[in-house]
CSV table of C-alpha atoms in Angstrom, one decimal:
chain,number,residue,atom,x,y,z
A,1,MET,CA,-78.8,-7.2,27.4
A,2,ILE,CA,-77.0,-10.5,27.5
A,3,VAL,CA,-78.5,-14.0,27.1
A,4,ARG,CA,-76.3,-16.2,29.3
A,5,ILE,CA,-76.4,-19.9,28.1
A,6,THR,CA,-75.2,-23.1,29.7
A,7,ARG,CA,-76.5,-26.6,29.0
A,8,GLU,CA,-78.7,-26.4,32.0
A,9,LEU,CA,-79.9,-22.8,32.0
A,10,THR,CA,-80.6,-19.8,29.8
A,11,ARG,CA,-81.1,-16.5,31.5
A,12,VAL,CA,-81.0,-12.8,30.7
A,13,LYS,CA,-78.5,-10.5,32.3
A,14,ASP,CA,-78.4,-6.7,32.2
A,15,ALA,CA,-82.0,-6.7,31.0
A,16,ASN,CA,-82.3,-3.0,31.6
A,17,ASP,CA,-79.7,-2.3,28.9
A,18,CYS,CA,-81.5,-2.4,25.6
A,19,THR,CA,-78.6,-0.8,23.7
A,20,ARG,CA,-76.8,-4.0,23.1
A,21,LEU,CA,-77.7,-7.7,22.7
A,22,HIS,CA,-75.5,-10.7,22.5
A,23,VAL,CA,-75.3,-14.3,23.7
A,24,GLU,CA,-72.7,-15.3,26.3
A,25,ALA,CA,-71.7,-19.0,26.1
A,26,PRO,CA,-68.1,-19.4,27.1
A,27,ASP,CA,-68.1,-23.1,27.5
A,28,LEU,CA,-70.3,-24.2,24.6
A,29,ALA,CA,-69.6,-24.8,20.9
A,30,ASP,CA,-72.0,-23.1,18.4
A,31,GLU,CA,-74.0,-26.3,17.9
A,32,ALA,CA,-74.5,-26.8,21.6
A,33,VAL,CA,-75.6,-23.1,22.0
A,34,GLY,CA,-78.3,-23.7,19.3
A,35,GLU,CA,-79.4,-26.9,21.1
A,36,ALA,CA,-79.6,-25.2,24.5
A,37,LEU,CA,-81.6,-22.3,23.0
A,38,ALA,CA,-84.0,-24.7,21.4
A,39,THR,CA,-84.3,-26.8,24.6
A,40,HIS,CA,-85.1,-23.7,26.6
A,41,GLY,CA,-87.5,-22.3,24.0
A,42,MET,CA,-85.3,-19.2,23.4
A,43,GLY,CA,-84.2,-19.6,19.8
A,44,ARG,CA,-82.1,-21.6,17.4
A,45,ALA,CA,-78.7,-21.8,15.8
A,46,GLY,CA,-77.7,-19.5,13.0
A,47,GLU,CA,-74.6,-18.9,11.0
A,48,PRO,CA,-71.3,-19.8,12.8
A,49,GLY,CA,-70.8,-17.5,15.8
A,50,GLN,CA,-74.5,-16.3,15.7
A,51,VAL,CA,-77.9,-17.4,16.8
A,52,TRP,CA,-81.5,-16.4,16.3
A,53,LEU,CA,-83.3,-15.5,19.5
A,54,ASP,CA,-87.1,-15.8,19.7
A,55,VAL,CA,-88.4,-12.2,20.2
A,56,GLY,CA,-91.4,-13.3,22.3
A,57,ALA,CA,-89.4,-15.5,24.6
A,58,LEU,CA,-86.6,-12.9,24.9
A,59,ARG,CA,-89.2,-10.2,25.7
A,60,ARG,CA,-90.8,-12.3,28.5
A,61,ALA,CA,-87.5,-13.4,30.0
A,62,ALA,CA,-86.0,-9.9,29.9
A,63,ARG,CA,-89.1,-8.1,31.1
A,64,ALA,CA,-89.1,-10.4,34.2
A,65,ALA,CA,-85.5,-9.3,34.9
A,66,ALA,CA,-85.9,-5.6,34.0
A,67,SER,CA,-86.5,-2.9,36.6
A,68,VAL,CA,-86.6,0.4,34.8
A,69,PRO,CA,-89.7,2.4,33.8
A,70,GLY,CA,-90.3,2.5,30.0
A,71,TRP,CA,-88.5,-0.8,29.5
A,72,ASP,CA,-91.0,-2.0,26.8
A,73,THR,CA,-90.4,1.2,24.8
A,74,SER,CA,-86.6,0.6,25.0
A,75,PHE,CA,-87.0,-3.0,24.0
A,76,ASP,CA,-89.1,-2.1,21.0
A,77,ALA,CA,-86.5,0.6,20.0
A,78,MET,CA,-83.8,-2.1,20.2
A,79,LEU,CA,-85.8,-4.3,17.8
A,80,GLY,CA,-86.4,-1.3,15.5
A,81,TYR,CA,-82.7,-0.7,15.3
A,82,ALA,CA,-82.1,-4.4,14.7
A,83,ARG,CA,-84.6,-4.2,11.8
A,84,THR,CA,-82.6,-1.4,10.1
A,85,LYS,CA,-79.5,-3.6,10.3
A,86,GLY,CA,-81.1,-6.7,8.9
A,87,TRP,CA,-80.9,-8.5,12.2
A,88,LEU,CA,-84.6,-9.4,12.4
A,89,ASP,CA,-85.9,-12.3,10.3
A,90,ALA,CA,-88.6,-11.6,7.7
A,91,THR,CA,-91.4,-12.4,10.2
A,92,GLY,CA,-90.0,-10.2,12.9
A,93,ARG,CA,-90.2,-13.1,15.3
A,94,SER,CA,-86.4,-13.8,15.6
A,95,VAL,CA,-83.5,-11.4,16.2
A,96,ALA,CA,-79.9,-12.3,15.4
A,97,ALA,CA,-77.3,-12.1,18.1
A,98,HIS,CA,-73.6,-13.0,18.1
A,99,ILE,CA,-72.0,-15.4,20.5
A,100,GLU,CA,-69.3,-14.2,22.8
A,101,ARG,CA,-67.0,-16.7,24.4
A,102,SER,CA,-65.6,-14.3,27.1
A,103,THR,CA,-67.6,-13.4,30.2
A,104,SER,CA,-65.4,-10.3,31.0
């Protein structure tokens, strides 16, 4: 799953693929990515090259774009894996994702 971010729009691509998660923001600096996420209610800035995505907002946006049976189970498994790697915050409400600059 990919969260595509521009100043005007934040959308989820490849929502059916819960085996990966990153943010795609080829034209924005890290600070602008964090600002765009906050503006669109999708998350906040993190360490350089990384953001924190709001799990509830991500689930809603991705579910709306998903088309496979059992998607919720796959999404929950992705969060479970993220927890084992330390990529969920202490509350479980935010998941870390790295920022990719290339869209290829």
